[in-house]
Amino acid sequence: MKKVTIFFLLLIFVLTAFVSVSQLFVVPKGWPKPNYDFSKNPLSKEKIELGRALFYDPILSRDNSISCASCHNPYNAFANANHQLSLGIEDKTGSRNAPVLVNLAWEKKFMWDGAINHLDMQSLFPITHPDEMGEQLDHVISKLKGSTIYPRLFYKAYQDSIVTGEHLLKAIAQFMLTLVSSNSKYDSVMRHQAVFSNQEKNGYQLFKKNCNSCHTEPLFTNHEFENNGLPINKILKDFGRMKVTGLAIDSLKFKVPTLRNIQYSSPYMHDGRFTRLQDVLKHYTLGIQKSSTLSQKIQQSIVLTSNERVDIIAFLLTLSDNSFILNPSFNFAKHNLYQ
Amino acid sequence: MKSGIATIIVFFTINTVVLFAQTTSNRILNFQPKFGNEDLQLIEAVYTTKNNDSIWIDVFKCYVSNIALLQNGKVVWQEKNSFHLINSAEQESLRLMLQTPVALTFDAIQFNVGIDSVTNVSGAMGGDLDPTNGMYWTWQSGYINIKLEGRSNKCLTRNNAFTFHLGGYQFPYNALQKVMISIQQNEKINIVTDIQKFISSIDLTTQNQIMTPGKSAMFLSNQFSTIFSELKQ
């Protein structure tokens, strides 16, 4: 009898330990396996907190003026509010629209053209690009080493106060991995905890017929690069993925973005050319420009009445996740500065 | 009884340590950067190319990875987790310690110049692979396998500079180079890296700046792989 009790106590102990670790990252029910290899960067509360502090700290930029959050604002699903193109130090303008940071653990490649091959390596781009943070990596490391906060936070996270590039990048990646959005009305409906309105339901049917092949559920992206028929901007002359691969077949292809929290992430497209969702829908029905690399999935015109377009937008708004936007553990953490 | 077991454990531990010490050793693998017959001196020394042009070398760094020793074409020893950043400006980086068996005989050494494609897509790593070492492309992911920078009157560029940052891991532009050279001296392996061989294989007037993966990077990486040879005693 005693043995049985001890066994169960042990079992409960093991299970609770497991739950407390796995709660740092939970794969929502029915979702695919994340692409990120967590075994190479096991999550811990302290590492996530370090990454979060770094994410909100302008120390990463050359003149200490902007942070990751300057272009990736939590209240815009970590996109850039109202700016078509991202703004860097000294009012420099980048060439693309800052995307949302949502469900990154499932992404395979990063940036609109997939130039970055791993989430760990993503933050190197904005830190070093002259039109973004314009900083030198060795200078970032020496600034962090000399700060009054970071050696302590690095020690808490890695039991080593020495700031290294590996630890810096992995900590920022850990924070970004926690940015999971899976509690929209759409998710509640899928879990049979809510129902769509008639308009949303109609929008969902139309969405599945016309949009789902690229914006595939449940992540609302197929993680591919596609040419969605946008006419090229004559000033930016951005040919997308072709710049990375050097292949003509990749001309005008950009990463298919997730549609989750699209309500908060205006403006839209790789260059932020559309401000309103109705403009986006208008593009897909009336504005597609044919070219040799146009996505196979939109070779046949998408025909939608103006009412049907409104219904699709009603459905897209069900992808808004307030618990994600307002999650306090995603916001700037003052306590990191004073602990 | 207990002390008996302890004695046996101590005895075996000492034995293992002694045996281990006897069978493995730190075999030195030494890289000696040269320009022709002269030891390479960065920034200040001026060298003369085969075409009588003046040349200065400012930066010479490269990755050496997956080191293996061979006997009669068969691998007899392989280094685990084998990634080394060789930097002409840092003497200690040129001297590697290989943990090999003492009684190992071999007639060749094999290694890669650069970082393999699997490692390239495996996220952030530390030590010599830390992406903040200056050997990583931050705007388009990938390790820089080789950095060679300098000046020559052949280059009609600003400060007469030439800059080669060679790398690329994606098909069809995988620039990784496999090098195999025969070795006569087994106790200490001395490898010469002769920059002159690389420089004399290219025309610096037309080719003086390659900093992205592609055909040129692959061609130059291949030329670069010929600079390694055993030091003639």
Coordinates of C-alpha atoms in Angstrom, one line a residue:
Chain A
M1 CA 0.0 0.0 0.0
K2 CA 2.8 2.4 1.0
K3 CA 4.7 1.6 -2.1
V4 CA 1.7 2.4 -4.3
T5 CA 1.3 5.8 -2.5
I6 CA 5.0 6.6 -3.0
F7 CA 4.8 5.6 -6.7
F8 CA 1.8 7.9 -7.3
L9 CA 3.4 10.8 -5.5
L10 CA 6.5 10.3 -7.6
L11 CA 4.4 10.1 -10.7
I12 CA 2.6 13.3 -9.8
F13 CA 5.9 15.0 -9.1
V14 CA 7.4 13.9 -12.5
L15 CA 4.2 15.0 -14.3
T16 CA 4.1 18.4 -12.7
A17 CA 7.8 18.9 -13.5
F18 CA 7.0 18.0 -17.1
V19 CA 4.1 20.4 -17.3
S20 CA 5.9 23.3 -15.8
V21 CA 8.7 22.9 -18.4
S22 CA 6.4 22.3 -21.4
Q23 CA 4.2 25.3 -20.5
L24 CA 6.9 27.6 -21.8
F25 CA 5.9 26.4 -25.2
V26 CA 2.7 24.5 -26.0
V27 CA 1.8 23.2 -29.5
P28 CA -1.9 24.0 -29.9
K29 CA -4.1 21.0 -30.3
G30 CA -4.3 19.8 -33.9
W31 CA -1.4 22.0 -35.1
P32 CA 1.6 20.5 -36.9
K33 CA 5.0 19.9 -35.3
P34 CA 7.1 23.1 -35.0
N35 CA 10.0 23.4 -37.4
Y36 CA 12.3 24.9 -34.7
D37 CA 14.6 22.3 -33.1
F38 CA 14.0 23.1 -29.4
S39 CA 16.6 20.4 -28.4
K40 CA 19.4 22.7 -29.6
N41 CA 18.0 25.7 -27.6
P42 CA 15.9 24.3 -24.7
L43 CA 13.6 27.0 -23.3
S44 CA 13.9 28.4 -19.8
K45 CA 12.1 31.2 -18.1
E46 CA 15.4 33.0 -17.5
K47 CA 16.5 32.8 -21.1
I48 CA 13.1 34.0 -22.4
E49 CA 13.3 36.9 -20.0
L50 CA 16.8 37.8 -21.2
G51 CA 15.5 37.6 -24.8
R52 CA 12.6 39.8 -23.9
A53 CA 14.8 42.4 -22.3
L54 CA 17.0 42.5 -25.4
F55 CA 14.0 42.7 -27.7
Y56 CA 12.8 45.9 -26.1
D57 CA 16.3 47.5 -25.6
P58 CA 17.6 50.1 -28.0
I59 CA 21.2 49.2 -26.9
L60 CA 21.2 46.9 -29.9
S61 CA 21.2 49.9 -32.3
R62 CA 24.3 52.0 -33.2
D63 CA 23.0 55.2 -31.6
N64 CA 20.9 53.4 -28.9
S65 CA 17.8 54.9 -30.4
I66 CA 15.7 52.0 -31.7
S67 CA 14.9 48.5 -30.5
C68 CA 13.4 45.4 -32.2
A69 CA 10.1 46.6 -30.8
S70 CA 10.4 49.9 -32.7
C71 CA 9.3 48.1 -35.8
H72 CA 7.7 45.1 -34.1
N73 CA 5.2 46.5 -31.8
P74 CA 3.2 44.1 -29.6
Y75 CA 0.0 45.9 -30.1
N76 CA 0.3 45.4 -33.9
A77 CA 1.0 41.7 -33.5
F78 CA 4.7 42.7 -33.5
A79 CA 4.4 44.5 -36.9
N80 CA 5.1 48.2 -37.6
A81 CA 2.1 50.4 -37.1
N82 CA 1.3 52.7 -40.1
H83 CA 4.7 52.5 -41.7
Q84 CA 4.8 51.0 -45.2
L85 CA 8.6 50.5 -44.9
S86 CA 10.5 49.9 -41.8
L87 CA 12.3 52.9 -40.2
G88 CA 15.8 52.6 -38.9
I89 CA 18.3 54.8 -37.1
E90 CA 18.7 58.4 -38.2
D91 CA 15.3 58.3 -40.0
K92 CA 16.7 55.8 -42.6
T93 CA 14.0 53.9 -44.5
G94 CA 14.3 50.3 -45.3
S95 CA 12.9 48.6 -48.4
R96 CA 10.3 46.4 -46.9
N97 CA 7.3 46.3 -44.5
A98 CA 8.1 44.9 -41.1
P99 CA 6.1 41.6 -40.8
V100 CA 4.2 40.3 -37.8
L101 CA 6.1 38.1 -35.3
V102 CA 3.5 35.3 -34.8
N103 CA 4.0 31.6 -34.5
L104 CA 7.6 31.8 -35.6
A105 CA 8.4 28.3 -34.3
W106 CA 6.7 26.9 -37.4
E107 CA 8.5 29.1 -39.9
K108 CA 11.2 27.6 -42.1
K109 CA 12.8 30.7 -43.6
F110 CA 12.8 34.3 -42.5
M111 CA 12.5 37.7 -44.1
W112 CA 10.2 38.4 -47.1
D113 CA 12.7 36.7 -49.4
G114 CA 13.9 33.9 -47.0
A115 CA 17.4 35.3 -46.8
I116 CA 17.7 34.1 -43.3
N117 CA 17.8 30.4 -42.8
H118 CA 17.1 30.0 -39.0
L119 CA 15.3 31.9 -36.3
D120 CA 18.5 32.2 -34.2
M121 CA 20.2 34.1 -37.0
Q122 CA 17.3 36.4 -37.8
S123 CA 18.2 39.2 -35.4
L124 CA 21.6 39.5 -37.0
F125 CA 20.0 41.2 -40.0
P126 CA 18.3 44.2 -38.3
I127 CA 21.2 44.7 -35.9
T128 CA 23.8 45.0 -38.6
H129 CA 21.8 46.5 -41.5
P130 CA 22.7 50.2 -42.1
D131 CA 19.1 51.1 -42.8
E132 CA 17.9 49.4 -39.6
M133 CA 20.0 49.4 -36.4
G134 CA 23.3 50.0 -38.2
E135 CA 25.4 48.4 -35.4
Q136 CA 28.6 46.3 -35.4
L137 CA 28.2 42.9 -33.7
D138 CA 31.4 43.2 -31.7
H139 CA 30.3 46.6 -30.5
V140 CA 26.9 45.2 -29.4
I141 CA 28.7 42.5 -27.4
S142 CA 31.0 45.1 -25.8
K143 CA 28.1 47.4 -24.9
L144 CA 26.2 44.5 -23.3
K145 CA 29.3 43.4 -21.4
G146 CA 29.7 47.0 -20.1
S147 CA 26.0 47.4 -19.1
T148 CA 24.8 47.3 -15.5
I149 CA 22.0 44.9 -16.4
Y150 CA 23.1 42.3 -18.9
P151 CA 26.0 40.4 -17.3
R152 CA 23.5 39.6 -14.5
L153 CA 20.7 38.6 -16.9
F154 CA 23.2 36.5 -18.9
Y155 CA 24.3 34.8 -15.7
K156 CA 20.8 34.0 -14.6
A157 CA 20.0 32.5 -18.0
Y158 CA 23.3 30.7 -18.8
Q159 CA 25.1 30.5 -15.4
D160 CA 27.8 32.5 -17.2
S161 CA 27.9 36.3 -17.2
I162 CA 30.1 36.4 -20.3
V163 CA 28.1 37.8 -23.2
T164 CA 28.5 35.7 -26.4
G165 CA 26.9 36.0 -29.8
E166 CA 25.5 32.5 -29.4
H167 CA 23.8 33.2 -26.1
L168 CA 22.6 36.6 -27.3
L169 CA 21.0 35.2 -30.5
K170 CA 19.5 32.1 -28.8
A171 CA 17.9 34.2 -26.0
I172 CA 16.2 36.6 -28.5
A173 CA 15.1 33.5 -30.4
Q174 CA 13.6 32.1 -27.2
F175 CA 11.5 35.1 -26.6
M176 CA 10.3 35.1 -30.2
L177 CA 9.4 31.4 -30.0
T178 CA 7.0 32.2 -27.2
L179 CA 5.0 34.5 -29.4
V180 CA 2.3 31.9 -30.2
S181 CA -1.2 33.1 -31.2
S182 CA -3.8 30.4 -31.1
N183 CA -6.8 32.0 -29.2
S184 CA -8.7 33.8 -31.9
K185 CA -12.4 33.5 -32.5
Y186 CA -11.5 31.2 -35.4
D187 CA -9.7 28.9 -32.9
S188 CA -12.6 28.9 -30.5
V189 CA -14.9 27.9 -33.4
M190 CA -12.6 25.1 -34.4
R191 CA -12.6 23.9 -30.8
H192 CA -16.4 24.1 -30.8
Q193 CA -16.4 26.7 -28.1
A194 CA -18.0 29.4 -30.3
V195 CA -19.9 29.8 -33.5
F196 CA -19.3 32.0 -36.6
S197 CA -22.0 34.5 -37.6
N198 CA -23.6 33.8 -40.9
Q199 CA -21.4 36.4 -42.6
E200 CA -18.2 34.9 -41.1
K201 CA -19.4 31.4 -42.0
N202 CA -19.9 32.5 -45.6
G203 CA -16.6 34.3 -45.6
Y204 CA -14.9 31.1 -44.3
Q205 CA -16.4 29.0 -47.1
L206 CA -15.2 31.6 -49.7
F207 CA -11.8 31.7 -48.0
K208 CA -11.4 27.9 -48.2
K209 CA -12.3 28.0 -51.9
N210 CA -10.1 31.0 -52.9
C211 CA -7.3 31.7 -50.4
N212 CA -6.5 28.5 -48.4
S213 CA -4.1 27.0 -50.9
C214 CA -1.5 29.6 -49.9
H215 CA -2.8 30.8 -46.6
T216 CA -3.2 27.3 -45.3
E217 CA -4.9 26.6 -41.9
P218 CA -4.2 26.4 -39.1
L219 CA -1.1 28.7 -39.5
F220 CA -2.6 30.5 -42.4
T221 CA 0.5 30.2 -44.5
N222 CA 2.0 27.4 -46.6
H223 CA 5.5 28.7 -45.8
E224 CA 6.3 29.0 -49.5
F225 CA 7.4 31.8 -51.7
E226 CA 4.9 32.9 -54.2
N227 CA 4.4 35.7 -56.8
N228 CA 1.0 37.1 -56.0
G229 CA 0.7 39.3 -59.0
L230 CA 1.7 42.7 -57.5
P231 CA 3.0 45.1 -60.2
I232 CA 6.6 45.9 -59.4
N233 CA 7.3 49.2 -57.7
K234 CA 9.5 51.3 -60.0
I235 CA 11.5 52.9 -57.2
L236 CA 12.1 49.9 -54.9
K237 CA 12.7 47.5 -57.9
D238 CA 12.3 44.6 -55.5
F239 CA 12.4 41.2 -57.2
G240 CA 12.1 39.3 -53.9
R241 CA 13.5 35.8 -53.6
M242 CA 15.4 36.0 -56.8
K243 CA 18.0 38.1 -55.0
V244 CA 18.6 35.2 -52.6
T245 CA 18.7 32.3 -55.0
G246 CA 19.9 34.1 -58.2
L247 CA 17.3 32.1 -60.1
A248 CA 14.9 33.7 -62.6
I249 CA 12.1 31.3 -61.6
D250 CA 12.1 33.1 -58.2
S251 CA 11.5 36.5 -59.6
L252 CA 8.8 38.5 -57.8
K253 CA 8.3 35.8 -55.2
F254 CA 7.8 36.7 -51.6
K255 CA 7.1 34.7 -48.5
V256 CA 3.4 34.0 -47.9
P257 CA 2.7 35.7 -44.6
T258 CA 0.3 34.4 -41.9
L259 CA -3.1 36.1 -41.8
R260 CA -3.4 35.7 -38.0
N261 CA -4.0 39.1 -36.4
I262 CA -4.2 40.7 -39.8
Q263 CA -6.6 43.3 -38.3
Y264 CA -3.7 44.8 -36.3
S265 CA -0.9 44.6 -38.8
S266 CA -1.8 47.1 -41.5
P267 CA -0.3 48.1 -43.9
Y268 CA -0.1 45.0 -46.0
M269 CA 2.2 43.3 -48.6
H270 CA 6.0 43.2 -48.6
D271 CA 6.2 46.9 -49.3
G272 CA 3.1 47.9 -47.3
R273 CA 1.4 49.3 -50.3
F274 CA -2.2 48.5 -49.1
T275 CA -3.6 50.1 -46.0
R276 CA -7.0 48.5 -45.9
L277 CA -8.1 44.8 -46.2
Q278 CA -10.6 45.8 -48.9
D279 CA -7.7 47.0 -51.0
V280 CA -6.0 43.6 -50.6
L281 CA -9.2 41.8 -51.6
K282 CA -9.5 44.2 -54.6
H283 CA -6.0 43.3 -55.7
Y284 CA -6.7 39.6 -55.7
T285 CA -9.9 39.9 -57.6
L286 CA -9.1 42.8 -60.0
G287 CA -5.4 43.7 -59.8
I288 CA -3.4 40.6 -60.4
Q289 CA -0.7 41.2 -63.0
K290 CA 0.3 38.2 -65.1
S291 CA 3.9 37.2 -65.4
S292 CA 5.9 34.0 -66.0
T293 CA 6.4 33.4 -62.3
L294 CA 2.8 34.2 -61.2
S295 CA 1.7 31.6 -58.6
Q296 CA 0.0 28.5 -60.1
K297 CA -2.7 28.9 -57.5
I298 CA -3.9 32.2 -58.8
Q299 CA -3.5 31.6 -62.6
Q300 CA -7.3 31.4 -62.7
S301 CA -8.9 34.6 -61.8
I302 CA -10.6 34.9 -58.4
V303 CA -14.1 36.1 -58.9
L304 CA -15.8 37.6 -55.9
T305 CA -18.7 40.1 -55.6
S306 CA -18.3 43.1 -53.4
N307 CA -20.5 41.5 -50.8
E308 CA -18.4 38.3 -50.9
R309 CA -15.3 40.4 -50.4
V310 CA -16.9 41.9 -47.3
D311 CA -17.8 38.4 -46.0
I312 CA -14.1 37.3 -46.4
I313 CA -13.0 40.3 -44.4
A314 CA -15.5 39.5 -41.7
F315 CA -13.9 36.0 -41.6
L316 CA -10.4 37.5 -41.5
L317 CA -11.3 39.5 -38.5
T318 CA -12.0 36.3 -36.6
L319 CA -8.3 35.6 -36.8
S320 CA -7.7 38.5 -34.3
D321 CA -6.3 37.2 -31.0
N322 CA -6.7 39.7 -28.2
S323 CA -5.1 37.4 -25.6
F324 CA -2.0 37.5 -27.8
I325 CA -2.0 41.3 -28.4
L326 CA -2.5 42.0 -24.7
N327 CA -0.4 39.2 -23.2
P328 CA 1.5 40.9 -20.4
S329 CA 4.4 38.5 -20.7
F330 CA 5.1 39.7 -24.3
N331 CA 5.4 43.3 -23.3
F332 CA 8.3 45.4 -22.1
A333 CA 9.4 44.1 -18.7
K334 CA 10.5 46.8 -16.4
H335 CA 11.3 44.3 -13.7
N336 CA 14.3 43.2 -15.7
L337 CA 15.9 46.5 -15.1
Y338 CA 15.5 46.6 -11.4
Q339 CA 15.9 43.1 -10.2
Chain B
M1 CA 34.9 -5.0 2.7
K2 CA 33.9 -1.5 1.8
S3 CA 37.5 -0.3 1.8
G4 CA 38.4 -3.3 -0.4
I5 CA 35.9 -2.1 -3.1
A6 CA 37.2 1.4 -2.8
T7 CA 40.8 0.2 -3.3
I8 CA 39.7 -1.7 -6.4
I9 CA 37.9 1.3 -7.8
V10 CA 40.9 3.6 -7.1
F11 CA 43.2 1.0 -8.7
F12 CA 41.1 0.8 -11.9
T13 CA 40.6 4.6 -12.1
I14 CA 44.4 5.1 -11.9
N15 CA 44.9 2.4 -14.4
T16 CA 42.4 3.9 -16.9
V17 CA 43.9 7.3 -16.5
V18 CA 47.4 6.0 -17.1
L19 CA 46.3 3.9 -20.0
F20 CA 44.5 6.8 -21.5
A21 CA 47.5 9.0 -21.0
Q22 CA 49.7 6.5 -22.7
T23 CA 47.4 5.9 -25.8
T24 CA 46.3 9.4 -26.6
S25 CA 48.3 12.6 -27.0
N26 CA 48.0 16.1 -28.2
R27 CA 49.3 15.9 -31.7
I28 CA 50.1 19.4 -33.0
L29 CA 48.7 20.5 -36.3
N30 CA 50.4 23.7 -37.2
F31 CA 49.4 26.1 -40.0
Q32 CA 52.1 28.3 -41.4
P33 CA 50.8 31.2 -43.5
K34 CA 53.4 32.1 -46.1
F35 CA 53.7 34.2 -49.2
G36 CA 56.0 32.2 -51.5
N37 CA 59.0 31.3 -49.3
E38 CA 58.5 34.1 -46.8
D39 CA 56.4 33.9 -43.6
L40 CA 53.3 35.9 -44.1
Q41 CA 53.3 39.2 -42.2
L42 CA 50.0 41.1 -42.3
I43 CA 49.5 44.8 -43.3
E44 CA 53.1 46.0 -43.2
A45 CA 55.1 43.6 -45.3
V46 CA 55.1 44.1 -49.1
Y47 CA 55.4 41.1 -51.3
T48 CA 56.0 40.7 -55.0
T49 CA 53.8 38.6 -57.2
K50 CA 55.1 36.5 -60.0
N51 CA 54.2 39.3 -62.4
N52 CA 56.3 41.8 -60.4
D53 CA 53.3 43.6 -58.8
S54 CA 53.4 44.8 -55.2
I55 CA 51.0 43.3 -52.8
W56 CA 50.0 43.6 -49.1
I57 CA 47.9 41.2 -47.2
D58 CA 45.7 42.7 -44.5
V59 CA 43.3 39.9 -43.4
F60 CA 43.7 36.1 -43.8
K61 CA 41.2 33.9 -42.1
C62 CA 39.5 30.7 -43.0
Y63 CA 37.6 27.8 -41.4
V64 CA 39.2 24.3 -41.3
S65 CA 36.7 21.6 -40.4
N66 CA 36.1 17.8 -40.2
I67 CA 39.8 17.0 -39.8
A68 CA 40.7 13.3 -40.5
L69 CA 43.9 11.4 -40.7
L70 CA 44.3 8.6 -43.3
Q71 CA 46.5 5.6 -44.0
N72 CA 46.5 4.1 -47.4
G73 CA 43.4 6.0 -48.3
K74 CA 41.5 4.8 -45.3
V75 CA 40.4 7.1 -42.4
V76 CA 42.2 6.0 -39.3
W77 CA 41.3 8.9 -37.0
Q78 CA 38.6 11.6 -37.2
E79 CA 38.2 14.7 -35.0
K80 CA 34.9 15.1 -33.3
N81 CA 33.0 18.4 -33.5
S82 CA 35.8 19.6 -35.7
F83 CA 35.5 23.3 -36.5
H84 CA 38.5 25.7 -36.3
L85 CA 38.8 29.3 -37.3
I86 CA 42.3 29.9 -38.5
N87 CA 43.3 33.6 -38.3
S88 CA 46.7 34.8 -39.4
A89 CA 46.5 37.7 -36.9
E90 CA 46.1 35.3 -34.0
Q91 CA 49.1 33.0 -33.5
E92 CA 47.3 30.6 -31.2
S93 CA 44.6 30.0 -33.7
L94 CA 47.1 28.5 -36.1
R95 CA 48.2 25.8 -33.7
L96 CA 45.6 23.0 -33.2
M97 CA 45.8 20.1 -30.8
L98 CA 44.5 16.9 -32.1
Q99 CA 43.7 14.2 -29.5
T100 CA 45.0 11.2 -31.4
P101 CA 46.3 7.8 -30.3
V102 CA 50.1 8.0 -29.7
A103 CA 50.8 5.0 -31.9
L104 CA 48.9 6.2 -34.9
T105 CA 50.6 6.0 -38.3
F106 CA 49.1 7.9 -41.2
D107 CA 50.2 9.2 -44.6
A108 CA 47.7 11.9 -45.3
I109 CA 45.5 14.5 -43.7
Q110 CA 42.1 15.5 -44.9
F111 CA 39.9 18.4 -44.0
N112 CA 37.3 20.8 -45.3
V113 CA 38.0 24.5 -46.0
G114 CA 34.7 26.1 -44.8
I115 CA 31.6 25.0 -43.1
D116 CA 29.3 22.3 -44.3
S117 CA 25.7 22.9 -45.3
V118 CA 24.1 21.1 -42.4
T119 CA 26.0 23.2 -39.9
N120 CA 25.1 26.3 -41.9
V121 CA 21.4 25.7 -41.2
S122 CA 21.7 24.6 -37.6
G123 CA 21.2 28.0 -35.8
A124 CA 23.5 29.8 -33.5
M125 CA 26.6 28.1 -32.2
G126 CA 29.4 29.1 -29.9
G127 CA 33.2 29.2 -29.9
D128 CA 34.8 29.4 -33.3
L129 CA 31.3 29.1 -34.9
D130 CA 29.9 32.1 -33.0
P131 CA 28.3 34.3 -35.7
T132 CA 29.7 37.4 -34.1
N133 CA 33.3 36.3 -35.0
G134 CA 33.0 38.2 -38.2
M135 CA 32.8 35.1 -40.4
Y136 CA 29.1 35.1 -40.9
W137 CA 26.9 36.9 -43.4
T138 CA 24.2 38.7 -41.5
W139 CA 22.0 39.9 -44.4
Q140 CA 21.8 36.5 -46.0
S141 CA 22.5 33.6 -43.7
G142 CA 25.7 31.6 -44.2
Y143 CA 29.3 31.3 -42.9
I144 CA 32.1 33.0 -44.7
N145 CA 34.5 30.2 -45.3
I146 CA 37.5 32.3 -46.3
K147 CA 38.4 35.9 -45.8
L148 CA 41.3 37.3 -47.7
E149 CA 41.8 41.1 -47.9
G150 CA 44.7 43.2 -49.0
R151 CA 46.1 45.8 -51.4
S152 CA 47.8 45.7 -54.8
N153 CA 48.7 48.2 -57.4
K154 CA 46.9 45.9 -59.8
C155 CA 43.6 46.9 -58.2
L156 CA 42.1 50.1 -59.6
T157 CA 39.9 50.4 -56.5
R158 CA 39.7 52.7 -53.5
N159 CA 43.0 52.2 -51.6
N160 CA 43.9 49.6 -54.2
A161 CA 42.0 47.2 -52.1
F162 CA 41.0 43.7 -52.9
T163 CA 38.4 41.9 -50.8
F164 CA 37.5 38.2 -51.0
H165 CA 34.8 36.9 -48.7
L166 CA 34.2 33.4 -50.0
G167 CA 31.4 31.1 -49.0
G168 CA 28.0 29.7 -49.9
Y169 CA 26.4 26.4 -48.9
Q170 CA 23.3 26.2 -51.1
F171 CA 23.1 24.2 -54.3
P172 CA 24.3 24.9 -56.9
Y173 CA 26.8 27.3 -55.2
N174 CA 28.2 25.2 -52.4
A175 CA 31.7 26.5 -52.0
L176 CA 33.0 24.0 -49.4
Q177 CA 36.3 22.6 -50.4
K178 CA 37.7 19.2 -49.5
V179 CA 41.5 19.1 -49.1
M180 CA 43.7 16.0 -48.9
I181 CA 47.4 16.3 -48.7
S182 CA 50.1 13.6 -48.1
I183 CA 52.1 13.8 -44.9
Q184 CA 55.5 12.5 -44.1
Q185 CA 56.1 13.8 -40.6
N186 CA 53.8 12.1 -38.1
E187 CA 54.8 13.5 -34.7
K188 CA 53.9 17.1 -35.6
I189 CA 51.9 18.0 -38.7
N190 CA 53.1 21.2 -40.3
I191 CA 51.0 22.7 -43.1
V192 CA 52.0 25.6 -45.2
T193 CA 49.3 27.9 -46.6
D194 CA 50.9 29.7 -49.4
I195 CA 48.8 32.8 -50.3
Q196 CA 51.0 33.4 -53.4
K197 CA 49.6 30.3 -55.0
F198 CA 46.1 31.7 -54.7
I199 CA 47.0 35.3 -55.8
S200 CA 49.0 34.1 -58.9
S201 CA 46.0 32.1 -60.1
I202 CA 43.8 35.2 -60.5
D203 CA 43.9 38.5 -62.2
L204 CA 43.4 41.2 -59.5
T205 CA 42.7 43.9 -62.1
T206 CA 39.5 42.2 -63.2
Q207 CA 38.7 40.2 -60.1
N208 CA 39.2 42.0 -56.8
Q209 CA 35.9 42.0 -54.9
I210 CA 33.8 38.9 -54.3
M211 CA 31.6 39.0 -51.3
T212 CA 28.6 36.9 -52.2
P213 CA 28.0 33.2 -52.9
G214 CA 27.9 32.3 -56.6
K215 CA 30.0 31.0 -59.5
S216 CA 33.0 33.3 -58.8
A217 CA 33.0 32.4 -55.1
M218 CA 33.1 28.7 -56.1
F219 CA 35.9 29.2 -58.6
L220 CA 38.0 31.2 -56.1
S221 CA 37.3 28.7 -53.3
N222 CA 38.6 26.0 -55.5
Q223 CA 41.8 28.0 -56.3
F224 CA 42.2 28.6 -52.6
S225 CA 42.1 24.9 -51.7
T226 CA 45.4 24.4 -53.6
I227 CA 47.4 26.6 -51.2
F228 CA 47.8 23.9 -48.6
S229 CA 50.9 21.6 -48.5
E230 CA 53.1 19.9 -46.0
L231 CA 56.1 22.0 -44.9
K232 CA 59.3 20.7 -46.5
Q233 CA 61.9 20.1 -43.9

